[in-house]
PDB file of C-alpha atoms in Angstrom:
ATOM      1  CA  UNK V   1      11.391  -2.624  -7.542  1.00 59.00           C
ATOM      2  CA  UNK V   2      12.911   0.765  -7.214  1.00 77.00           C
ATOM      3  CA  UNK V   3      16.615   1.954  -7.614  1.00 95.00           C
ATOM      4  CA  UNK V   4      18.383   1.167  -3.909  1.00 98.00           C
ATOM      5  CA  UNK V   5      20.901   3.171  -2.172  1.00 98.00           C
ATOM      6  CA  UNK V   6      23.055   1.077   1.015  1.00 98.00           C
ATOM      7  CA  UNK V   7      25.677   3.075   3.199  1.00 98.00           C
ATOM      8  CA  UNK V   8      27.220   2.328   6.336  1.00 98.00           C
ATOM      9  CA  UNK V   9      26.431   4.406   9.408  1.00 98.00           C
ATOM     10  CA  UNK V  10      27.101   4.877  12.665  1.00 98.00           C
ATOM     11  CA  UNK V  11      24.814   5.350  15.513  1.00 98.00           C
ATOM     12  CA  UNK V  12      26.166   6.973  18.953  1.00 98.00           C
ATOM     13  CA  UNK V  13      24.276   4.592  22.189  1.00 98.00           C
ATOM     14  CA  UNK V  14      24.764   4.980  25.816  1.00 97.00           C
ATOM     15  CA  UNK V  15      27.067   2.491  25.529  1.00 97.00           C
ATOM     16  CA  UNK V  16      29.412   3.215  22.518  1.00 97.00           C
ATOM     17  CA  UNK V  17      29.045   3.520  18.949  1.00 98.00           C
ATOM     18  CA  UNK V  18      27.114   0.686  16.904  1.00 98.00           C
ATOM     19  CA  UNK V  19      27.871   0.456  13.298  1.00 98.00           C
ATOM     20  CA  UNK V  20      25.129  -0.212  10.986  1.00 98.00           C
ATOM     21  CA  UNK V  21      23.981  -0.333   7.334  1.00 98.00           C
ATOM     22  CA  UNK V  22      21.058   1.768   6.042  1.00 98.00           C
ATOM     23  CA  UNK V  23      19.802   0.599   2.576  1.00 98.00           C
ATOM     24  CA  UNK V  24      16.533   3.042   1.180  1.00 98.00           C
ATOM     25  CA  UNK V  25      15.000   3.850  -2.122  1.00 98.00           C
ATOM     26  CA  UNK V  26      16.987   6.044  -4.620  1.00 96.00           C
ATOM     27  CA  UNK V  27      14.842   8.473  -4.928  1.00 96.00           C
ATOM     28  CA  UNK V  28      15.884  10.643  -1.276  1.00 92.00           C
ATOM     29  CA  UNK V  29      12.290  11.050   0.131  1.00 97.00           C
ATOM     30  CA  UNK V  30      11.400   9.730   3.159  1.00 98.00           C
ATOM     31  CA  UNK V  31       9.874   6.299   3.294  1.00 98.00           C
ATOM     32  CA  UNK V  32       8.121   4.372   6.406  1.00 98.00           C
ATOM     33  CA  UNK V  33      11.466   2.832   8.501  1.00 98.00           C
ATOM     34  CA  UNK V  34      11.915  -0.739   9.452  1.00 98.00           C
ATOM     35  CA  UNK V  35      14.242  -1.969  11.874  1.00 99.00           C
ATOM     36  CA  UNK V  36      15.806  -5.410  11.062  1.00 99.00           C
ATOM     37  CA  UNK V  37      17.447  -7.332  13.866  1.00 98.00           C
ATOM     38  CA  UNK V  38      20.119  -9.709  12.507  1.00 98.00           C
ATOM     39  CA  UNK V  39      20.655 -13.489  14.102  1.00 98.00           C
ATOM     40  CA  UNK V  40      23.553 -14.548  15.492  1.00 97.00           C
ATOM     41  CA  UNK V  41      26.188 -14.649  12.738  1.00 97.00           C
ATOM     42  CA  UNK V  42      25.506 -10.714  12.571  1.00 97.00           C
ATOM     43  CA  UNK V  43      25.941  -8.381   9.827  1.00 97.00           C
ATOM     44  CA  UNK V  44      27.428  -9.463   6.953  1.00 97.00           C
ATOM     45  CA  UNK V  45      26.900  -9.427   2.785  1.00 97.00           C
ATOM     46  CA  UNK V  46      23.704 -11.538   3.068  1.00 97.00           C
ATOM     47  CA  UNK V  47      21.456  -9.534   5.863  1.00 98.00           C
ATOM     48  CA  UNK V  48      22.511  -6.224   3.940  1.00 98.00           C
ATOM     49  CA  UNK V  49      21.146  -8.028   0.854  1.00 98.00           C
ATOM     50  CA  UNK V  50      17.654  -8.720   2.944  1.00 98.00           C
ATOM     51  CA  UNK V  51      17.701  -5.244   3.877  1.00 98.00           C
ATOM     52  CA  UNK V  52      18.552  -4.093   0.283  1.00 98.00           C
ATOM     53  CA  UNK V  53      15.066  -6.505  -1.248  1.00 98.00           C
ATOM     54  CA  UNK V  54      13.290  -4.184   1.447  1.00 98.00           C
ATOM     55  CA  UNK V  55      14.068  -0.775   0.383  1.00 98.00           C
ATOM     56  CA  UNK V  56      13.091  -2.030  -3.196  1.00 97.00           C
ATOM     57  CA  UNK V  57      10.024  -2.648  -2.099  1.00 97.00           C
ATOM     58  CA  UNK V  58       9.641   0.943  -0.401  1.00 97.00           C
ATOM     59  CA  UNK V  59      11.136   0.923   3.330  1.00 98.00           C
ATOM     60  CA  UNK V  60      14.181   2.303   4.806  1.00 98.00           C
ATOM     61  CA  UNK V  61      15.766  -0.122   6.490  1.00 98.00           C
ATOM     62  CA  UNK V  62      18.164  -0.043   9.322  1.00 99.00           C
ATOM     63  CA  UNK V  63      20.151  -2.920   9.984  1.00 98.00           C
ATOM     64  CA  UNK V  64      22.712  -2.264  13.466  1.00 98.00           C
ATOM     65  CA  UNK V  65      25.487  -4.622  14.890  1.00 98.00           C
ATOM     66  CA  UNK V  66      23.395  -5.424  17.791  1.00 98.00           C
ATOM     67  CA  UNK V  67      27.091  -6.915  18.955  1.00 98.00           C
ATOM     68  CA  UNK V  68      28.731  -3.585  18.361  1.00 98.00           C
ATOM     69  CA  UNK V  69      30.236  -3.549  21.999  1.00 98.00           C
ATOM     70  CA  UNK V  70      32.854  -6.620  21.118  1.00 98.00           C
ATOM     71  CA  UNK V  71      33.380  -4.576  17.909  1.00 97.00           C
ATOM     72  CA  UNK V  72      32.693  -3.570  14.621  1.00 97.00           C
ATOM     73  CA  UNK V  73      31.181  -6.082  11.853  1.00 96.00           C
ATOM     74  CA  UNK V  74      32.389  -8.282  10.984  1.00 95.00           C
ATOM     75  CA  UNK V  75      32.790  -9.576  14.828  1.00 96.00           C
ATOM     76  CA  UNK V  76      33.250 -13.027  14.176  1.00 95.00           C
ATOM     77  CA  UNK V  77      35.192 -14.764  10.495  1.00 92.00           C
ATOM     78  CA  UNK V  78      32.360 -16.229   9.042  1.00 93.00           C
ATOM     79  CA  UNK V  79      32.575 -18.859   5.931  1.00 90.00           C
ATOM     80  CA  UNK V  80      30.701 -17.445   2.715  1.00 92.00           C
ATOM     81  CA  UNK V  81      28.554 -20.505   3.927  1.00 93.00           C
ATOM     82  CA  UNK V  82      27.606 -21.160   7.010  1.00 95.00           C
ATOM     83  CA  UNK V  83      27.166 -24.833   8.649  1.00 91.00           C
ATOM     84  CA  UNK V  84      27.761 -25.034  11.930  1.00 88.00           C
ATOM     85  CA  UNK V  85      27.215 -29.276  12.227  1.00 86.00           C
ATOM     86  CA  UNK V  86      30.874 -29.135  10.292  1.00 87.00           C
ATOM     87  CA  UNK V  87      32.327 -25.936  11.967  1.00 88.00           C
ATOM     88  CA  UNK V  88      30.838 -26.250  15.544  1.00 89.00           C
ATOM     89  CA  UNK V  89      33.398 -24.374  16.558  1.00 91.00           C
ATOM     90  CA  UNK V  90      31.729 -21.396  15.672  1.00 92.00           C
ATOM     91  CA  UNK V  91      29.446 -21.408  18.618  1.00 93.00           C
ATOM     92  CA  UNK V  92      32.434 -21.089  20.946  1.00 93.00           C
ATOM     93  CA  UNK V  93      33.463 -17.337  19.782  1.00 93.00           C
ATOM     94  CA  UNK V  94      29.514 -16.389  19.150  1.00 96.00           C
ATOM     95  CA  UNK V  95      27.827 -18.008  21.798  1.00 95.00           C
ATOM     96  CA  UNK V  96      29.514 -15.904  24.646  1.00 96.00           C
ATOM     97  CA  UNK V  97      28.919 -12.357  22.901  1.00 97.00           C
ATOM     98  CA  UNK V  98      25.543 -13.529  22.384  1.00 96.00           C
ATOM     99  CA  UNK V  99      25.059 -14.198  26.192  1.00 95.00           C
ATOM    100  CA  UNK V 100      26.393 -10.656  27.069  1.00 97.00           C
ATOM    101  CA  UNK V 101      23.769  -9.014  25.351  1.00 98.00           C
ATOM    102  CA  UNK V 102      21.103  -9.004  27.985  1.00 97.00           C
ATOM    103  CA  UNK V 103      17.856  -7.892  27.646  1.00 97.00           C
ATOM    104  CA  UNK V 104      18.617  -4.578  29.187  1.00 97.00           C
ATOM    105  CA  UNK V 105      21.510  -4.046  27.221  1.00 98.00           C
ATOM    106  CA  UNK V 106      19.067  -4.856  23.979  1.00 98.00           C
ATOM    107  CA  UNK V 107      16.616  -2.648  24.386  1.00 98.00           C
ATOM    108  CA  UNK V 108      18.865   0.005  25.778  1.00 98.00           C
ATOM    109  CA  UNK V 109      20.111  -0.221  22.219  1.00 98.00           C
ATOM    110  CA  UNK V 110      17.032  -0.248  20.787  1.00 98.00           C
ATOM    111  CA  UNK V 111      15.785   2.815  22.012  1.00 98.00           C
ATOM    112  CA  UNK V 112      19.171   4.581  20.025  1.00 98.00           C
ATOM    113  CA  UNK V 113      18.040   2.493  16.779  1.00 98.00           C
ATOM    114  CA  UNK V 114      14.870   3.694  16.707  1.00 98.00           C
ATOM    115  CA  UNK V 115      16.030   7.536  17.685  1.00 98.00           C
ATOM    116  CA  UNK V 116      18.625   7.340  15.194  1.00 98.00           C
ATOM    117  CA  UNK V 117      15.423   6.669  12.904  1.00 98.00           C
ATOM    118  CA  UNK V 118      13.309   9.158  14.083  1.00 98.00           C
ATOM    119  CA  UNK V 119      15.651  11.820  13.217  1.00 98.00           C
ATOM    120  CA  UNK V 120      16.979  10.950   9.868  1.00 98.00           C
ATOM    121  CA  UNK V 121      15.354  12.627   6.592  1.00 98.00           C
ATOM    122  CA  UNK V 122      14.843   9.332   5.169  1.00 98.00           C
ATOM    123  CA  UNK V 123      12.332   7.646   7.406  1.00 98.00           C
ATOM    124  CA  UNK V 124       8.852   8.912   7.277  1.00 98.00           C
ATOM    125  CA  UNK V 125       7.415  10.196  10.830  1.00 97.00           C
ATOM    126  CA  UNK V 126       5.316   8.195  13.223  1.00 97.00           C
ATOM    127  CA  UNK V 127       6.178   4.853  14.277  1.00 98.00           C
ATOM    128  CA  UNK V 128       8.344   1.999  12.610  1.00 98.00           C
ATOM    129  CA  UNK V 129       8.068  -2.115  11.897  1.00 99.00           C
ATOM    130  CA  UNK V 130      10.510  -4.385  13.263  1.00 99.00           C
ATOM    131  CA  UNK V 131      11.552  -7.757  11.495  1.00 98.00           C
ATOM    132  CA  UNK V 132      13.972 -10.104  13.284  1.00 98.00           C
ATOM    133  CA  UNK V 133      15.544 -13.814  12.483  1.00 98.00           C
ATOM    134  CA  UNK V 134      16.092 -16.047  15.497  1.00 98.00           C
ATOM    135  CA  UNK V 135      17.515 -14.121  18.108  1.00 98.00           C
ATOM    136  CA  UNK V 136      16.344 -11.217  16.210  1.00 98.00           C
ATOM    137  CA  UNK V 137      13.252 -12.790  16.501  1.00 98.00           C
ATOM    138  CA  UNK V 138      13.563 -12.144  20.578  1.00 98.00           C
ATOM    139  CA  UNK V 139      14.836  -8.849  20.223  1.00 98.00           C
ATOM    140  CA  UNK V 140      11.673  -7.516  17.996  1.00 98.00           C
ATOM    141  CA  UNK V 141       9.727  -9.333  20.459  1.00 98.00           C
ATOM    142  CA  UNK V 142      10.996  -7.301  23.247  1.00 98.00           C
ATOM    143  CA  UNK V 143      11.207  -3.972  21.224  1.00 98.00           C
ATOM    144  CA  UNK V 144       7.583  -4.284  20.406  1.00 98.00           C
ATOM    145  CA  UNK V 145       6.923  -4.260  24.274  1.00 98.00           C
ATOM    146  CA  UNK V 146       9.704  -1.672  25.588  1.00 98.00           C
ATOM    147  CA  UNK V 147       8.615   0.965  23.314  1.00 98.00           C
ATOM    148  CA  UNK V 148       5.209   0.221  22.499  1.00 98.00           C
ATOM    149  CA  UNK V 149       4.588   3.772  20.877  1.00 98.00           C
ATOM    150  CA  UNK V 150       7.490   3.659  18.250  1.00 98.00           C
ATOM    151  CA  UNK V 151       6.605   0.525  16.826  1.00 98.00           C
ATOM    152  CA  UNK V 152       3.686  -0.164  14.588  1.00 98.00           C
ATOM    153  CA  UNK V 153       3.912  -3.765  13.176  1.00 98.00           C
ATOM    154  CA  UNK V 154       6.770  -6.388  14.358  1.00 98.00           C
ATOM    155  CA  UNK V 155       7.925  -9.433  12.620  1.00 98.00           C
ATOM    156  CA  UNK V 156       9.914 -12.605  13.856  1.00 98.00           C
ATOM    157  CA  UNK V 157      11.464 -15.426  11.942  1.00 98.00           C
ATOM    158  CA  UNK V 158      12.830 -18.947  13.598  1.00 98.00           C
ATOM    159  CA  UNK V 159      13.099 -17.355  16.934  1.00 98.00           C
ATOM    160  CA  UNK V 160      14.227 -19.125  20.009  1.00 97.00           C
ATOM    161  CA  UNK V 161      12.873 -19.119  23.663  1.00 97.00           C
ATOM    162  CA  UNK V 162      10.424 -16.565  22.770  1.00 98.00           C
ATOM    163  CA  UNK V 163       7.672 -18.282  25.616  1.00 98.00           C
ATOM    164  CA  UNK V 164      10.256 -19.236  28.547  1.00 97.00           C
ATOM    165  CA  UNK V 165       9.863 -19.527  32.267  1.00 95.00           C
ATOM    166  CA  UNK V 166      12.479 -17.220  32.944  1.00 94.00           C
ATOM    167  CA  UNK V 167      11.956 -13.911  34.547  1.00 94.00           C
ATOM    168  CA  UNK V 168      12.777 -11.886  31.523  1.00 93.00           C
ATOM    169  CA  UNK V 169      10.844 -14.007  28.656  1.00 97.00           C
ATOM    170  CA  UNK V 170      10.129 -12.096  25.555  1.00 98.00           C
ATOM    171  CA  UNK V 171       6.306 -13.445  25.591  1.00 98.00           C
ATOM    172  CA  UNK V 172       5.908 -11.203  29.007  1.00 97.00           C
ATOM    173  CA  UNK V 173       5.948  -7.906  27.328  1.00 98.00           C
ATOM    174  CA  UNK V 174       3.028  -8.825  25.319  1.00 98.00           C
ATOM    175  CA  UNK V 175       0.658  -6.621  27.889  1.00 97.00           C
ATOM    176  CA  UNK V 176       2.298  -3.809  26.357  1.00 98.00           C
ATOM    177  CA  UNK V 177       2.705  -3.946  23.025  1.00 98.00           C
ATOM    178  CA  UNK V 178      -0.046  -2.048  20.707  1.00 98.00           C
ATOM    179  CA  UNK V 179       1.676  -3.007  17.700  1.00 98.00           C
ATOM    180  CA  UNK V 180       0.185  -5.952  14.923  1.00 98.00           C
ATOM    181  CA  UNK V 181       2.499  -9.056  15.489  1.00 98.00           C
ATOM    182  CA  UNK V 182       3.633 -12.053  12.892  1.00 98.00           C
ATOM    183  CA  UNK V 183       5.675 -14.502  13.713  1.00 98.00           C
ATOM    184  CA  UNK V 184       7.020 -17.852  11.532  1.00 98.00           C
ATOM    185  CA  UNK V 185       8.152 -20.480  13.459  1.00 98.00           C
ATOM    186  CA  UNK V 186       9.924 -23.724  12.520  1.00 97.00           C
ATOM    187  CA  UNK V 187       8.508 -26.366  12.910  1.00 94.00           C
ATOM    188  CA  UNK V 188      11.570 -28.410  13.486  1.00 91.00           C
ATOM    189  CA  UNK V 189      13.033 -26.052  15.868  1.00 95.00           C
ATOM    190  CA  UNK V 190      14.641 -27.204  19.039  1.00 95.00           C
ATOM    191  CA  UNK V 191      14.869 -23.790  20.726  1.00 96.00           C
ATOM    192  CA  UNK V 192      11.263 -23.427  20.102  1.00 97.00           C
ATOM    193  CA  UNK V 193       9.588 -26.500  21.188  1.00 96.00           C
ATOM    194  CA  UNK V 194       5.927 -26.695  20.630  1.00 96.00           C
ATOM    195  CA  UNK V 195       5.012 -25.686  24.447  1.00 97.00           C
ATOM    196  CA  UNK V 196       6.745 -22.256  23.874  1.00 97.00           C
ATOM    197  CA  UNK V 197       4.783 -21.836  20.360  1.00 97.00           C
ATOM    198  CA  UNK V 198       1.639 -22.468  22.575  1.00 97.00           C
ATOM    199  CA  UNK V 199       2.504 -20.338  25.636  1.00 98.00           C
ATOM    200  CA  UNK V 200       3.326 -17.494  23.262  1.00 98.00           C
ATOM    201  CA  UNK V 201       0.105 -17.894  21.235  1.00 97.00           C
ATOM    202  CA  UNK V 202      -2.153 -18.149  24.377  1.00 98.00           C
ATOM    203  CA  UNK V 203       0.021 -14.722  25.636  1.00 98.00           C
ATOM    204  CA  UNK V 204      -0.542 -13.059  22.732  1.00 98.00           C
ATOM    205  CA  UNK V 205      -4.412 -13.722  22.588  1.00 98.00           C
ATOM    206  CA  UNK V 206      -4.725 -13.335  26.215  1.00 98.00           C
ATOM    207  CA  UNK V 207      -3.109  -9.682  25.946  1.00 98.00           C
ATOM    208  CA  UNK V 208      -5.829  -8.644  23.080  1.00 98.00           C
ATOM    209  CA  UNK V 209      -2.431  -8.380  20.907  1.00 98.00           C
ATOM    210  CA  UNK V 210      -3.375  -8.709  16.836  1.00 98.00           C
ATOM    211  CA  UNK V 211      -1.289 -11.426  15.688  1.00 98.00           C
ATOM    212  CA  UNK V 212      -0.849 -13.602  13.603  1.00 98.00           C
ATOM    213  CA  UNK V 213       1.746 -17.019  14.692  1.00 97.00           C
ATOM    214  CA  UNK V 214       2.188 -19.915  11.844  1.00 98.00           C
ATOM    215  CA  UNK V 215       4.632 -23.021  11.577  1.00 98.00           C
ATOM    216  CA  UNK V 216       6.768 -23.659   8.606  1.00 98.00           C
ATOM    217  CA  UNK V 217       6.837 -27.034   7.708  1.00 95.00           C
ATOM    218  CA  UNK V 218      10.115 -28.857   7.036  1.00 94.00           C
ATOM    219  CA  UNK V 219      11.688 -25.522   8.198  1.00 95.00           C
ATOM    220  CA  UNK V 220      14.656 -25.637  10.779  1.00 95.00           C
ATOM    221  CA  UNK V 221      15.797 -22.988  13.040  1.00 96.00           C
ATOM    222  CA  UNK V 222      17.654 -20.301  10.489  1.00 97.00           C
ATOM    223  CA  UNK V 223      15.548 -21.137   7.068  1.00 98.00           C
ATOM    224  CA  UNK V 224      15.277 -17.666   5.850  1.00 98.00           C
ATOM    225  CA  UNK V 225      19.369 -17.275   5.837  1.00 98.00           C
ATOM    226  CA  UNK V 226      19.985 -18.273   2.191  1.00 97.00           C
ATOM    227  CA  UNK V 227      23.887 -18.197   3.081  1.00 97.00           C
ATOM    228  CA  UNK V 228      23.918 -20.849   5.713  1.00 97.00           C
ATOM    229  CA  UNK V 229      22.685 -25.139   5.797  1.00 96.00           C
ATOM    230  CA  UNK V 230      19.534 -24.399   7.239  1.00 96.00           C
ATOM    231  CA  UNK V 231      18.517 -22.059   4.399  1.00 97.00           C
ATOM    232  CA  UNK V 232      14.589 -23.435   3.189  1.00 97.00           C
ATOM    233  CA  UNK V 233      13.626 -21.866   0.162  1.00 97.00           C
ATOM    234  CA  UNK V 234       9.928 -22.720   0.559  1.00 97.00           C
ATOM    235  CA  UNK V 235      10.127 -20.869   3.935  1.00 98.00           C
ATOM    236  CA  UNK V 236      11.874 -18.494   3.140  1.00 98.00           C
ATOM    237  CA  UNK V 237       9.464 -17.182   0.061  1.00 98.00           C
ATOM    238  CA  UNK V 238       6.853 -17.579   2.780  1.00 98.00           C
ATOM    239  CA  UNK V 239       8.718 -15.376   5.160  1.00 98.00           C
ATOM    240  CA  UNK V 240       9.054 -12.635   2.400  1.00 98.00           C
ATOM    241  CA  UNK V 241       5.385 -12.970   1.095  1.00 98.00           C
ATOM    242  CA  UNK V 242       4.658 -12.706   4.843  1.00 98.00           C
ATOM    243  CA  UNK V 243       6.217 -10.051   6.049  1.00 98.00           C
ATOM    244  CA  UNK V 244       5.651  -7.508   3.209  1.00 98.00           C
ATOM    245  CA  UNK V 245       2.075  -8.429   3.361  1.00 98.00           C
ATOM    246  CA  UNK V 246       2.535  -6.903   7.194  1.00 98.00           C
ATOM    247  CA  UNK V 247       4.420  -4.052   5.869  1.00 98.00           C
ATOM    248  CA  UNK V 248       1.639  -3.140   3.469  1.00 98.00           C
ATOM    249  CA  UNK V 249      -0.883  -3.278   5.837  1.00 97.00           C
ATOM    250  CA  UNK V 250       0.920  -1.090   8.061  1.00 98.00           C
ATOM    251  CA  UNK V 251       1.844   1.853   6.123  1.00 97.00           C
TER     252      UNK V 251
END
């Protein structure tokens, strides 16, 4: 592990300004960029610890307030641990913000994040990975497919409704998407039953997309987040093992 620098940033969109934090190696050369998509609790001390364990490892890692528009992080007051089955309230200040991001919106936003990447000093040139926990999960699904030439390897964690029969599905951008896919499911995951893990699977092979989709067991929706109840360490070592394994192949 090598010495790790985090700052704050901001990054200008069509829409506004989204705040963000940057972490990279200490060293000021330019290492290959990953873009990590947060879930729904958004960014906060453990996500810029995630992205902190992957600049040690040799990436520069952007990590934006994908919910920049209802304000800068933290949006919502958060617990130092999260459970929502005893704070259920939390769902009714995040569940609305995360409705208004739309698709559209998303990767609108996405195509700033990975600008804002290609022009700093401290990302290597040429395309980037993505890694994203459950709705991040959707949204590295989707930036895999909007901007097929900018992203090299994508990642996805616990997502939910990945493989939907609504119009705008994640799994129906797979046509486009050159980039090497992994995804972890849970396995006891309502938002991902196992008709969606076999829709997406079937997608993905149909396209000709490389990829690579595995269920945790005894994992529920949110195991890699070590600060809330669904945290599984087993998983979660899995998750790490598997997505550096991705990284490594990729750069």
């Amino acid at each position: 592990m090598t010495s790790v620098q985090g700052t704050s940033v901001d990054i200008p969109t069509e829409d506004g300004v989204a705040d963000a934090y940057l972490a990279h190696p200490g060293d000021g050369l330019a290492h290959p960029g990953v873009l990590l998509y947060q879930d729904a609790f958004g960014l906060r001390p453990h996500l810029r610890a995630m992205a902190d364990r992957l600049a040690g490892a040799g990436y520069t890692v952007l990590v934006p307030n994908v919910f920049y528009r209802h304000g800068r992080s933290p949006v919502f007051e958060l617990p130092e641990f999260i459970d929502t089955h005893s704070r259920p309230d939390l769902w009714d200040s995040i569940g609305p913000v995360m409705q208004s991001l739309t698709p559209e919106l998303a990767m609108r936003d996405a195509g700033a994040y990975l600008e804002w990447l290609a022009a700093s000093p401290l990302a290597a040139d040429g395309p980037v990975a993505l890694t994203g926990y459950c709705m991040g999960a959707r949204l590295s699904l989707l930036t895999a497919g909007t901007y097929p030439d900018r992203v090299a390897a994508a990642a996805g964690f616990h997502g939910g409704r990945l493989a939907t029969d609504a119009p705008d599905s994640p799994h129906l951008v797979a046509e486009h998407i050159t980039a090497e896919l992994y995804f972890g499911h849970a396995d006891e995951d309502p938002s991902l039953p196992p008709e969606q893990i076999q829709l997406l699977e079937d997608t993905f092979t149909k396209a000709g997309v490389r990829h690579v989709c595995e269920v945790y067991p005894s994992a529920h929706h949110g195991f890699t987040q070590a600060d809330t109840a669904a945290y599984h360490r087993e998983g979660d070592e899995r998750h790490w093992a598997a997505l550096l394994d991705l990284l490594k192949r990729t750069f």
